[in-house]
PDB file of C-alpha atoms and ligand atoms in Angstrom:
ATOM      1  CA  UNK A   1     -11.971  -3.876  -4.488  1.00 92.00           C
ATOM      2  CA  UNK A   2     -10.258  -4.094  -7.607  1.00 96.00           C
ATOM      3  CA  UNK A   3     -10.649  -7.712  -9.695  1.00 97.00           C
ATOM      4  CA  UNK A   4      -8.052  -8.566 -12.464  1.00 97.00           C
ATOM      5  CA  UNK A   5      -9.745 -11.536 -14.328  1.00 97.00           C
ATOM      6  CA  UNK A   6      -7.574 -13.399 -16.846  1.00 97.00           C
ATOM      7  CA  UNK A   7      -5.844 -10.349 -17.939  1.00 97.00           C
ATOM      8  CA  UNK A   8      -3.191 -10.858 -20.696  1.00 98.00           C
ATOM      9  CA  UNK A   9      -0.659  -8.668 -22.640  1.00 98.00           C
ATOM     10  CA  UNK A  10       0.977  -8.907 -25.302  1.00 97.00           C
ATOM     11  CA  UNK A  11       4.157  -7.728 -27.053  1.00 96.00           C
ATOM     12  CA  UNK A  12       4.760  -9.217 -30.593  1.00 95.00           C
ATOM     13  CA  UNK A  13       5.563 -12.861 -29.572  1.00 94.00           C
ATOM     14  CA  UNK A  14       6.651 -12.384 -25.952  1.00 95.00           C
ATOM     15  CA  UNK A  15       3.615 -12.921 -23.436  1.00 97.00           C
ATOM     16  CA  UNK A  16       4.412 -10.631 -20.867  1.00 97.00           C
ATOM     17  CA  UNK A  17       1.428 -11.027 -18.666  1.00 98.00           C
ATOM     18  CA  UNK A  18      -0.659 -14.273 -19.337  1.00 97.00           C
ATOM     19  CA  UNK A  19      -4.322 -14.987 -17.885  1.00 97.00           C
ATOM     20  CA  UNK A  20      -3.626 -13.137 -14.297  1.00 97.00           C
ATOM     21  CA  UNK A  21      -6.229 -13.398 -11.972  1.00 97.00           C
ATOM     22  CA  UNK A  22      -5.538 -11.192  -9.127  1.00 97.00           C
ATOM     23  CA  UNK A  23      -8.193  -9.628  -6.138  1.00 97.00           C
ATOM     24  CA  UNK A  24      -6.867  -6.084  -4.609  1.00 97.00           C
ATOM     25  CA  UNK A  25      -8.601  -5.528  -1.362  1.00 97.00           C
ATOM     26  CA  UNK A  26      -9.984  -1.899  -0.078  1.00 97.00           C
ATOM     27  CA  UNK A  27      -7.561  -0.387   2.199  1.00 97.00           C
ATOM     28  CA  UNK A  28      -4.561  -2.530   2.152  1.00 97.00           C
ATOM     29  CA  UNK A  29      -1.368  -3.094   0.996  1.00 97.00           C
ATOM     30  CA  UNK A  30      -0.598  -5.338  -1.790  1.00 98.00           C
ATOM     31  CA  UNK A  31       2.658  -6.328  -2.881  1.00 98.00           C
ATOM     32  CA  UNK A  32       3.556  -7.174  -6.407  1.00 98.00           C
ATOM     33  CA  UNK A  33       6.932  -8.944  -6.549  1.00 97.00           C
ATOM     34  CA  UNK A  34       8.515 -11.097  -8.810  1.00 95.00           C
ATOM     35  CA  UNK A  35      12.344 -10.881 -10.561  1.00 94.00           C
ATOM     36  CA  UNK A  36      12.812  -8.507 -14.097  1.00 93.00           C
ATOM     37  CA  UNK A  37      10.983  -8.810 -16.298  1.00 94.00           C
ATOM     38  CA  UNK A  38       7.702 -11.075 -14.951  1.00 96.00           C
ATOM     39  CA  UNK A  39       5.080  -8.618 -16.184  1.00 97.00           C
ATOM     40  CA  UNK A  40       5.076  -6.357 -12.773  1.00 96.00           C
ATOM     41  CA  UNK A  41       5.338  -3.251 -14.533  1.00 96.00           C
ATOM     42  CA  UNK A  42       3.232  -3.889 -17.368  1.00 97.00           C
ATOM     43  CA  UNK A  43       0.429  -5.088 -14.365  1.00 97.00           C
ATOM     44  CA  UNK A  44       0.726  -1.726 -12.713  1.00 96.00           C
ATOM     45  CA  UNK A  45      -0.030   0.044 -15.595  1.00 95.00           C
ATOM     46  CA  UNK A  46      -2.605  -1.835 -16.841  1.00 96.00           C
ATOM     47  CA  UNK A  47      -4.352  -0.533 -13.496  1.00 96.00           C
ATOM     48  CA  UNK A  48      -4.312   2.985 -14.955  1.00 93.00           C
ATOM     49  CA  UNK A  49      -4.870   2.408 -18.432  1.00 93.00           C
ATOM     50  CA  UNK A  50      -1.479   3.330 -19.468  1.00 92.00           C
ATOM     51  CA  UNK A  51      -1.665  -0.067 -21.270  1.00 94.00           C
ATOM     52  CA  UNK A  52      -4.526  -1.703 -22.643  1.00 95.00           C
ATOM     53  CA  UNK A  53      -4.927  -5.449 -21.440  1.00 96.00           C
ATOM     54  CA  UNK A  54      -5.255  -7.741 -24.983  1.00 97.00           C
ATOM     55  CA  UNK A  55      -7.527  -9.612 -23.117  1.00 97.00           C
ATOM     56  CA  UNK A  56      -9.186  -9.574 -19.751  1.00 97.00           C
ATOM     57  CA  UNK A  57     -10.933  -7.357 -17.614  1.00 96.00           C
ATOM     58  CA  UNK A  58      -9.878  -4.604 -14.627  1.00 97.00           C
ATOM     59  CA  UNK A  59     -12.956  -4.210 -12.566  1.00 97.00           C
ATOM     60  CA  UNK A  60     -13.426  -1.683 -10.098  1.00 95.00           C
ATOM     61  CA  UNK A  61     -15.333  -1.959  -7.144  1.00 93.00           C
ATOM     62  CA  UNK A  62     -17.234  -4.087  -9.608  1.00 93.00           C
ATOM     63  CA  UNK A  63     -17.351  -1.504 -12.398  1.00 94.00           C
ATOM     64  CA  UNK A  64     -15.910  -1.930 -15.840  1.00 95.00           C
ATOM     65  CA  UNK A  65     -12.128   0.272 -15.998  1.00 94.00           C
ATOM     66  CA  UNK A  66     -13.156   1.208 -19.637  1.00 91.00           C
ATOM     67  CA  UNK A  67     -16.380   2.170 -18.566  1.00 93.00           C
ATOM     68  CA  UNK A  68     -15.294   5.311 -16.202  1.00 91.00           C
ATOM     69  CA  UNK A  69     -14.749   8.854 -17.583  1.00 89.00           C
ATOM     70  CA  UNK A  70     -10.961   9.197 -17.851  1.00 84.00           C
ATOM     71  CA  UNK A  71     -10.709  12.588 -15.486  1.00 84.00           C
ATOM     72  CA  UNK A  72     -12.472  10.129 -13.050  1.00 87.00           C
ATOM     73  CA  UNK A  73      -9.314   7.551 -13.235  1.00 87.00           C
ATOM     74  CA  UNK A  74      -7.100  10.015 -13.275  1.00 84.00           C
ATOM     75  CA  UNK A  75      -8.888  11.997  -9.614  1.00 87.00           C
ATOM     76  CA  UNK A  76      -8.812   8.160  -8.264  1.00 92.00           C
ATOM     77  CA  UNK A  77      -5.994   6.353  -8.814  1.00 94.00           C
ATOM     78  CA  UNK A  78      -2.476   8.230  -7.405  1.00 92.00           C
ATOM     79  CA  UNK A  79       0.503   6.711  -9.454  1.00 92.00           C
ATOM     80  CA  UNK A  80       3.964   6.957  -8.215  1.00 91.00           C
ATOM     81  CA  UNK A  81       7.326   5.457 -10.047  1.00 88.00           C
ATOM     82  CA  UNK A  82      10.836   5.207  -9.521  1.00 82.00           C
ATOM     83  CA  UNK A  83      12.433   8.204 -10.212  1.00 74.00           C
ATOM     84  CA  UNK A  84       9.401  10.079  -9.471  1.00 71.00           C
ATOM     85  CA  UNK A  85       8.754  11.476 -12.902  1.00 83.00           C
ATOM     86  CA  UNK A  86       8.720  15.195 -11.636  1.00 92.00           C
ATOM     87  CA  UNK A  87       8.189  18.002 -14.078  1.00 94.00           C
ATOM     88  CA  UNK A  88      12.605  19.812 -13.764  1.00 94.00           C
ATOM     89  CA  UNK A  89      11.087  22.794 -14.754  1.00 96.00           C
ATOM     90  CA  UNK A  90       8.003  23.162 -12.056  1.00 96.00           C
ATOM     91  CA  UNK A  91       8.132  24.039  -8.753  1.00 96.00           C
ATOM     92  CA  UNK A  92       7.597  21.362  -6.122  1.00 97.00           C
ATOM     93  CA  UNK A  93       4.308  22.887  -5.267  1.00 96.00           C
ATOM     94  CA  UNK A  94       3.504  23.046  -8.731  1.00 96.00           C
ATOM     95  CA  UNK A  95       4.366  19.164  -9.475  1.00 96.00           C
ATOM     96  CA  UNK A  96       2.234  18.392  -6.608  1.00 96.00           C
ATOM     97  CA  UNK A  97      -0.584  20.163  -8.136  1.00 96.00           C
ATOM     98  CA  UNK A  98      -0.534  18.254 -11.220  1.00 92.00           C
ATOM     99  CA  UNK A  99      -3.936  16.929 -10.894  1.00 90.00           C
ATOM    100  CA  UNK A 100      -5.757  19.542  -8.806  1.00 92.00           C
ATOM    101  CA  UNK A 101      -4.634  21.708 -11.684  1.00 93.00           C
ATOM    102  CA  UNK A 102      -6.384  19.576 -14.261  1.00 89.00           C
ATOM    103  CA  UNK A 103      -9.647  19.420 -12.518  1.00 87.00           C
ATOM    104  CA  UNK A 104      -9.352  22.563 -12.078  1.00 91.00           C
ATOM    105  CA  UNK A 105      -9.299  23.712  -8.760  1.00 93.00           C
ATOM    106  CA  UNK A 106      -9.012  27.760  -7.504  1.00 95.00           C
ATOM    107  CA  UNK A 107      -5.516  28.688  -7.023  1.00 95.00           C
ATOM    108  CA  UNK A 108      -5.719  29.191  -3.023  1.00 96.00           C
ATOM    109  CA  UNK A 109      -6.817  25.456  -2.791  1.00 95.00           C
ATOM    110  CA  UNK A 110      -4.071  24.124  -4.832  1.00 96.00           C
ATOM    111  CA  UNK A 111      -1.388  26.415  -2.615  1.00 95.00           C
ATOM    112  CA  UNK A 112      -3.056  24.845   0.915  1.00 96.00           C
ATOM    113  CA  UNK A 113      -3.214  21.322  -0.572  1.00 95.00           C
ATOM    114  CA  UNK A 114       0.033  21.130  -1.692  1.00 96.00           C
ATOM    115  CA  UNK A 115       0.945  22.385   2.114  1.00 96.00           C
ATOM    116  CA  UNK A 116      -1.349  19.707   3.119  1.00 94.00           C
ATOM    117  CA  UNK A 117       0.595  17.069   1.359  1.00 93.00           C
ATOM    118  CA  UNK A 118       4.371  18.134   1.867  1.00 95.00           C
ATOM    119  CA  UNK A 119       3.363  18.246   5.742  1.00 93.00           C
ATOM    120  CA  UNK A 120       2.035  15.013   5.165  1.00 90.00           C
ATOM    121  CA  UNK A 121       5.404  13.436   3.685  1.00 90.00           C
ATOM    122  CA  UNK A 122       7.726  15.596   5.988  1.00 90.00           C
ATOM    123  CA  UNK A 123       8.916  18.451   4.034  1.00 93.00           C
ATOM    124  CA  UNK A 124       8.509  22.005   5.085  1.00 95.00           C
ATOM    125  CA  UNK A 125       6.417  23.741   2.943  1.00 96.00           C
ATOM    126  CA  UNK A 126       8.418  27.023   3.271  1.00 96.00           C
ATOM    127  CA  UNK A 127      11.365  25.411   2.396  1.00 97.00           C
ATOM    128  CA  UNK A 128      10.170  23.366  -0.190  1.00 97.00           C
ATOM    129  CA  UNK A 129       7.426  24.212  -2.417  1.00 96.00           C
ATOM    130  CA  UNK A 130       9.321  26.814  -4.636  1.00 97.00           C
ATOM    131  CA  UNK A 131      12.390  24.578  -5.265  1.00 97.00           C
ATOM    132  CA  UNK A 132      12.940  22.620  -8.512  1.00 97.00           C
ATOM    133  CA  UNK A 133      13.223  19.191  -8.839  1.00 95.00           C
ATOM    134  CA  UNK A 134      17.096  19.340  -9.116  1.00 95.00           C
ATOM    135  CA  UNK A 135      17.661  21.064  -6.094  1.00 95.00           C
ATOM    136  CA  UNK A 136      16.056  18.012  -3.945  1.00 94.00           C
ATOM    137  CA  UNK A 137      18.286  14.631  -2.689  1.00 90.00           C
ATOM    138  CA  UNK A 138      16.758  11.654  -4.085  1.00 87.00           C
ATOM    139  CA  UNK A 139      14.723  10.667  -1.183  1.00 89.00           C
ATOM    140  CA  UNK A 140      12.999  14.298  -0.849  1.00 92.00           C
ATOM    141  CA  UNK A 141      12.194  13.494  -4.547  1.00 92.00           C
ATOM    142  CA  UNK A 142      10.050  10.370  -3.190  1.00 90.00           C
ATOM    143  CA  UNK A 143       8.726  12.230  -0.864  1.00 91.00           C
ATOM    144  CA  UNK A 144       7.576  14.791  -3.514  1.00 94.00           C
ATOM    145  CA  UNK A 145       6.452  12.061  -5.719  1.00 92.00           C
ATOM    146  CA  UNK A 146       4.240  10.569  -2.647  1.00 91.00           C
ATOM    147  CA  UNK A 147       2.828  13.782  -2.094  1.00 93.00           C
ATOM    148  CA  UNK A 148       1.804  14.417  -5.767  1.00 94.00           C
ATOM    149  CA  UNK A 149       0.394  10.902  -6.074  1.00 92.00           C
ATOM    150  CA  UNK A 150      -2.358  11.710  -2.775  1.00 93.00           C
ATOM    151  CA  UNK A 151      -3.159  15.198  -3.481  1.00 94.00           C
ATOM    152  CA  UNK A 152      -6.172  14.837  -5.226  1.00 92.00           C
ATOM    153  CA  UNK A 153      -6.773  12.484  -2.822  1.00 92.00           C
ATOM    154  CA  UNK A 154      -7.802   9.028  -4.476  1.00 94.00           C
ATOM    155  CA  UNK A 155      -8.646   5.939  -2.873  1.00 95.00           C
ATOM    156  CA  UNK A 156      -6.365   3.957  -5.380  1.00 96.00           C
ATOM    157  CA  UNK A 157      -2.803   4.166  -5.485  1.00 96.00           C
ATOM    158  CA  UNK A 158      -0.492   2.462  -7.834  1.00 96.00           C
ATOM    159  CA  UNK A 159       3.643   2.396  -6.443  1.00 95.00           C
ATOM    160  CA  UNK A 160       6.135   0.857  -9.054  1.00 94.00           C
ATOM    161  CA  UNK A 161       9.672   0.894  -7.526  1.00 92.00           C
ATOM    162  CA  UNK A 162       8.676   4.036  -5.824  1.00 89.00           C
ATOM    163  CA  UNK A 163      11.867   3.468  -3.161  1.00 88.00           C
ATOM    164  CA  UNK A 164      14.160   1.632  -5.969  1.00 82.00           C
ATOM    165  CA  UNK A 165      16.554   4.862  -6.898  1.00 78.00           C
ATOM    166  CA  UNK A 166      17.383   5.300  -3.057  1.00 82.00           C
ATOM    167  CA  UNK A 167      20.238   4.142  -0.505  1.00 86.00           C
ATOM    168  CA  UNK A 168      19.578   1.719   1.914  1.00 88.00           C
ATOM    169  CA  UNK A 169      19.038   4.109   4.577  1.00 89.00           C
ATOM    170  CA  UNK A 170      16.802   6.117   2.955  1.00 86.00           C
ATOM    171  CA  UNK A 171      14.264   3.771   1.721  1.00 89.00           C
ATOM    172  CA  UNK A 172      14.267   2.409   5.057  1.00 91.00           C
ATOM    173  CA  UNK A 173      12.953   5.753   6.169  1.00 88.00           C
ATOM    174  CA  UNK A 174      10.484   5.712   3.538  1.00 89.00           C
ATOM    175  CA  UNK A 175       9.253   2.856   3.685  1.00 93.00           C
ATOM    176  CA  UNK A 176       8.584   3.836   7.476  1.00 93.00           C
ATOM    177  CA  UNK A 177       6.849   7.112   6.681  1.00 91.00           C
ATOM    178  CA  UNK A 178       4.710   5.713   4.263  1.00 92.00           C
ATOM    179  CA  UNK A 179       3.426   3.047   6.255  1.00 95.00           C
ATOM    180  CA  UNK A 180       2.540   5.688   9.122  1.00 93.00           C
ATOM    181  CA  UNK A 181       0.647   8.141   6.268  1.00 92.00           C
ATOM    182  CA  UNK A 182      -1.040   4.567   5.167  1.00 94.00           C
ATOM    183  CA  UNK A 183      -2.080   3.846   8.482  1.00 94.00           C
ATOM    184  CA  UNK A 184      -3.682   7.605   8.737  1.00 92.00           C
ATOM    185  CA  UNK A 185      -5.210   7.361   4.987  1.00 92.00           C
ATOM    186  CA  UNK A 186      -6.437   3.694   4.489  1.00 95.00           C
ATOM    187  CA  UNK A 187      -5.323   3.446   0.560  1.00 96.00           C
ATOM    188  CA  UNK A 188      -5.686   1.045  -1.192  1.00 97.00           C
ATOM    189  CA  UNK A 189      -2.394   0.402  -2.402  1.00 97.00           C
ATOM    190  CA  UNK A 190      -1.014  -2.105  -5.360  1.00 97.00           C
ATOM    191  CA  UNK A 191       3.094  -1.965  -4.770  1.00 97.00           C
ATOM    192  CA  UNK A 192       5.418  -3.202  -7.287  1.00 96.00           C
ATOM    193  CA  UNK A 193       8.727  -3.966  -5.837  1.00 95.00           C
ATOM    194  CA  UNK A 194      11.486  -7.053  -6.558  1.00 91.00           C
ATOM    195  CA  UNK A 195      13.420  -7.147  -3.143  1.00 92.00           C
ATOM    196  CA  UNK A 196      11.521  -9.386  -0.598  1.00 92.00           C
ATOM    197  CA  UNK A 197      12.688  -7.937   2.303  1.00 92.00           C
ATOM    198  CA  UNK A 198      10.487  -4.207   1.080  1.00 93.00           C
ATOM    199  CA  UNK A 199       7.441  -7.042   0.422  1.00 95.00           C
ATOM    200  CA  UNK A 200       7.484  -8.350   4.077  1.00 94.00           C
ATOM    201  CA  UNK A 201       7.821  -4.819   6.024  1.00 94.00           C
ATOM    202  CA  UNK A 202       4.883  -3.000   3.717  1.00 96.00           C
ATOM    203  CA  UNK A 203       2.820  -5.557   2.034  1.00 97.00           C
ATOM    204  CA  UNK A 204      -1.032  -6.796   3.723  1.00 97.00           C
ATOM    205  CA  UNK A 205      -0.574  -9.501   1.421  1.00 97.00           C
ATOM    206  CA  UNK A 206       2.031 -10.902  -1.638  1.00 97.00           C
ATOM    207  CA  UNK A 207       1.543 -12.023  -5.093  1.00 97.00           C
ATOM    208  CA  UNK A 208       4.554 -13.409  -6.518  1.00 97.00           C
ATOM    209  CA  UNK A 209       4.315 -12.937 -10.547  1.00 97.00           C
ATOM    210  CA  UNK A 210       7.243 -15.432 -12.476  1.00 97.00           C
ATOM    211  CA  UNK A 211       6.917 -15.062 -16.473  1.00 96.00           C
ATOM    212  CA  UNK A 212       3.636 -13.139 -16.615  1.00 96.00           C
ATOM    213  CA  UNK A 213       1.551 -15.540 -14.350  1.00 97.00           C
ATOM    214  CA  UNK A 214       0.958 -15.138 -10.891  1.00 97.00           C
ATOM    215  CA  UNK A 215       2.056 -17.724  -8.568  1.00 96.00           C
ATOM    216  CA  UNK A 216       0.462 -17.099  -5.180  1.00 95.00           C
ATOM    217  CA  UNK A 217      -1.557 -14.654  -3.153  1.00 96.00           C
ATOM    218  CA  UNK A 218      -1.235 -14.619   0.416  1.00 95.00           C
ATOM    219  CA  UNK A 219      -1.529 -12.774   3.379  1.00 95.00           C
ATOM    220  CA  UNK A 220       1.632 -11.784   4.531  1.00 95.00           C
ATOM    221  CA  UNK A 221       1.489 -13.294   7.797  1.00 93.00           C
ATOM    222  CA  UNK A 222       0.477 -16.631   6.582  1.00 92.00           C
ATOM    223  CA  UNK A 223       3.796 -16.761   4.351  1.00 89.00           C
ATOM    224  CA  UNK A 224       5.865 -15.264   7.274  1.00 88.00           C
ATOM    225  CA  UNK A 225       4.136 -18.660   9.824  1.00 90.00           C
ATOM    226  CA  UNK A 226       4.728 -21.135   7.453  1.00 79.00           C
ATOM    227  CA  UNK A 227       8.391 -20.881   7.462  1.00 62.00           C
TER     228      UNK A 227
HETATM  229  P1  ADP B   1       8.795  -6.116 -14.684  1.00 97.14           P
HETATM  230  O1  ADP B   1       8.096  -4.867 -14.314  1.00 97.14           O
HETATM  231  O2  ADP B   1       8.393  -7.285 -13.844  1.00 97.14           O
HETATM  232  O3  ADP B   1      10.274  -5.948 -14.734  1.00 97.14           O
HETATM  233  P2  ADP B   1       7.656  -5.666 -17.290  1.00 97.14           P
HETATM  234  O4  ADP B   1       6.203  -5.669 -17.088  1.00 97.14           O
HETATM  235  O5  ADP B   1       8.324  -4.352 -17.412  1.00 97.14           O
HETATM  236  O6  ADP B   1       8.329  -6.526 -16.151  1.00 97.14           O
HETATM  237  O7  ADP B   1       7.997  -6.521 -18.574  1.00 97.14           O
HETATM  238  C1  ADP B   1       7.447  -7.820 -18.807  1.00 97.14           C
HETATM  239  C2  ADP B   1       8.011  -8.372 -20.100  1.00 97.14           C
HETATM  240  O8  ADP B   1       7.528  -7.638 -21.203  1.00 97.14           O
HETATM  241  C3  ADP B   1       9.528  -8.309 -20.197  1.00 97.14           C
HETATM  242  O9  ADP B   1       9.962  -9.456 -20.871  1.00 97.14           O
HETATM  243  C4  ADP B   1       9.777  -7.082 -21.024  1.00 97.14           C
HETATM  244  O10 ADP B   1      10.985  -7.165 -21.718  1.00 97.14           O
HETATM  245  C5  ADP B   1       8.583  -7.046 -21.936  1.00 97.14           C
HETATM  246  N1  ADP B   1       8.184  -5.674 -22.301  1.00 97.14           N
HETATM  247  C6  ADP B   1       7.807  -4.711 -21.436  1.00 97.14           C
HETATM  248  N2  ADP B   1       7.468  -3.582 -22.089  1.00 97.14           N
HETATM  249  C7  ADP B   1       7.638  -3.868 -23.391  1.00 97.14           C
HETATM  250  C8  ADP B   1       7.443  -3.128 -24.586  1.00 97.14           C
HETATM  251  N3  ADP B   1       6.991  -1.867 -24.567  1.00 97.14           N
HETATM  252  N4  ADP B   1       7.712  -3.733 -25.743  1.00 97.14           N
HETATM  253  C9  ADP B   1       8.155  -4.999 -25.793  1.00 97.14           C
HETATM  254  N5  ADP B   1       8.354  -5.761 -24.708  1.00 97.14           N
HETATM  255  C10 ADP B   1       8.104  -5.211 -23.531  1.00 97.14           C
HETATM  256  P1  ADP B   2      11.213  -0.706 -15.426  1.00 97.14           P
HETATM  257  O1  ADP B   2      12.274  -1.736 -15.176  1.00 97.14           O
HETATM  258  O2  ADP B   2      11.485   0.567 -14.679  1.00 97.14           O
HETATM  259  O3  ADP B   2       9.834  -1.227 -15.251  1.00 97.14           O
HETATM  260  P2  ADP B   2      10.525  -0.599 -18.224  1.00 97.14           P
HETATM  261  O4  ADP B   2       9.139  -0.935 -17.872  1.00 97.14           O
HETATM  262  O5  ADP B   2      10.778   0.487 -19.199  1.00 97.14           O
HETATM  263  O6  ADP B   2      11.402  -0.259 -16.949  1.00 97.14           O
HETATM  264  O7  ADP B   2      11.219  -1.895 -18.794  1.00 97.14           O
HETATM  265  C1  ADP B   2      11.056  -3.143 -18.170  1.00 97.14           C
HETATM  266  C2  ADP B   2      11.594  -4.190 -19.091  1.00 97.14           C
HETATM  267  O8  ADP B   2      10.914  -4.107 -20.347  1.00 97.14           O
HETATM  268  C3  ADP B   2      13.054  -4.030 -19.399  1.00 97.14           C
HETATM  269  O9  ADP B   2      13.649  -5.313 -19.401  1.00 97.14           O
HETATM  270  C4  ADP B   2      13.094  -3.395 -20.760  1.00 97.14           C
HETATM  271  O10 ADP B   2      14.245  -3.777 -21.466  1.00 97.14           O
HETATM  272  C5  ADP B   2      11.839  -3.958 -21.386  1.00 97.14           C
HETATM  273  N1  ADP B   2      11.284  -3.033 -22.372  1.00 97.14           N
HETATM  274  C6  ADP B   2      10.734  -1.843 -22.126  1.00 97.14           C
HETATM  275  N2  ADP B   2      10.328  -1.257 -23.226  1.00 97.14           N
HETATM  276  C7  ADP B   2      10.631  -2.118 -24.223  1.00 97.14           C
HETATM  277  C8  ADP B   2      10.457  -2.093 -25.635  1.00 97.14           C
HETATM  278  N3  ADP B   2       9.893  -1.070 -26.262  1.00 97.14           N
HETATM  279  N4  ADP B   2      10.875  -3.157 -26.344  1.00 97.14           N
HETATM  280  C9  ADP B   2      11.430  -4.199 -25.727  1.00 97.14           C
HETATM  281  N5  ADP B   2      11.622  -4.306 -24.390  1.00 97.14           N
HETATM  282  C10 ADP B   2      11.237  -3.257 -23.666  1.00 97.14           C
END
């Protein structure tokens, strides 16, 4: 379980998240969604101490966020963005590694887990984990940036607009193949997206942010039978 109790940020004047109170349960799939601008992002990376909150607390699984070692956040919490971030000049396999490398794993487990993983997200390894990052389509970059985000293999994983940079087509394909690999890991997922229709086919449940506050929680099936 991860608590967000009256968590605010700041920047300058502008207020861009403002007393949020959010609960993130254990092995689901919560949606973040709100237009531009509400304080998604900044939410998201508040999560993974990219950002420090001005005020408020991030408890997890009742524990302080400040208060664990940072090679511990970094083993539990996968974090995957739009535009997936990969390293142009590493290998696939290699950009998968990323954290295995820095806790230091032997080379021969980094090789099979990154295997593991591209398996996992439906890439070949043999065709795959000696390209570059500019020799994949954007959705095999997703897929690569999926696979990097689970390979240490952390409970917690944080998604900002992982599917944003693709066609239609393909990030309905994505979304599909990630709800199958959530089905067979049981993350627990935080998923920052701004298009409803992504919300309603991934998300357990939906909190709608509007100008840094959050608006409502709820199960996704109790917004889809009240309509
Ligand atoms: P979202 O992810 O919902 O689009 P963000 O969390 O990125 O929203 O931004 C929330 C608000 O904070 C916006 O008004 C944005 O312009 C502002 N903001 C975000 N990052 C910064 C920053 N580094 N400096 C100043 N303002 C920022
Ligand atoms: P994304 O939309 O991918 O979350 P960012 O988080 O970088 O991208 O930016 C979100 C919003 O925050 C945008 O509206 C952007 O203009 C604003 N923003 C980001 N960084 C700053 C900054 N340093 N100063 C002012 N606004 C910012």
């Amino acid at each position: 379980m991860i608590e967000c109790i009256e968590l605010t940020k700041r920047y300058g004047e502008k207020t861009a998240v403002n007393s949020l109170n959010l609960m993130i349960e254990d092995g689901k799939i919560t949606v973040l969604i709100g237009p531009s601008g509400c304080g998604k992002s900044t939410t998201i990376r508040m999560l993974n101490r990219l950002i420090e909150p001005d005020e408020g607390d991030i408890l997890y699984n009742g524990k302080h966020i400040r208060d664990y070692q940072p090679e511990a956040l970094r083993r539990s919490i996968g974090y995957v963005i739009q535009n997936t971030g990969l390293f142009p000049h590493w290998t696939v396999e290699e950009n998968i590694c990323t954290v295995p490398r820095l806790l230091g794993w032997d080379k021969e487990k980094q090789k099979k887990r990154a295997e593991e993983m591209l398996t996992l997200v439906g890439l070949k390894p043999e065709t795959y984990s000696h390209k570059y990052p500019a020799q994949l389509s954007g959705g095999e970059a997703q897929r690569v940036g999926v696979a990097r985000a689970l390979a240490a293999d952390p409970p917690v994983i944080l998604m900002d607009e992982p599917f944003g940079a693709t066609d239609p087509i393909t990030r309905a394909r994505l979304q599909t193949e990630f709800l199958e690999i959530q089905k067979k890991l049981k993350k627990t997922v935080v998923f920052v997206t701004h298009d409803m229709e992504e919300a309603i086919s991934l998300a357990d449940s939906i909190a709608i942010m509007e100008s840094g506050k959050l608006i409502m929680h709820k199960k996704t099936e109790e917004i889809l039978t009240e309509e």
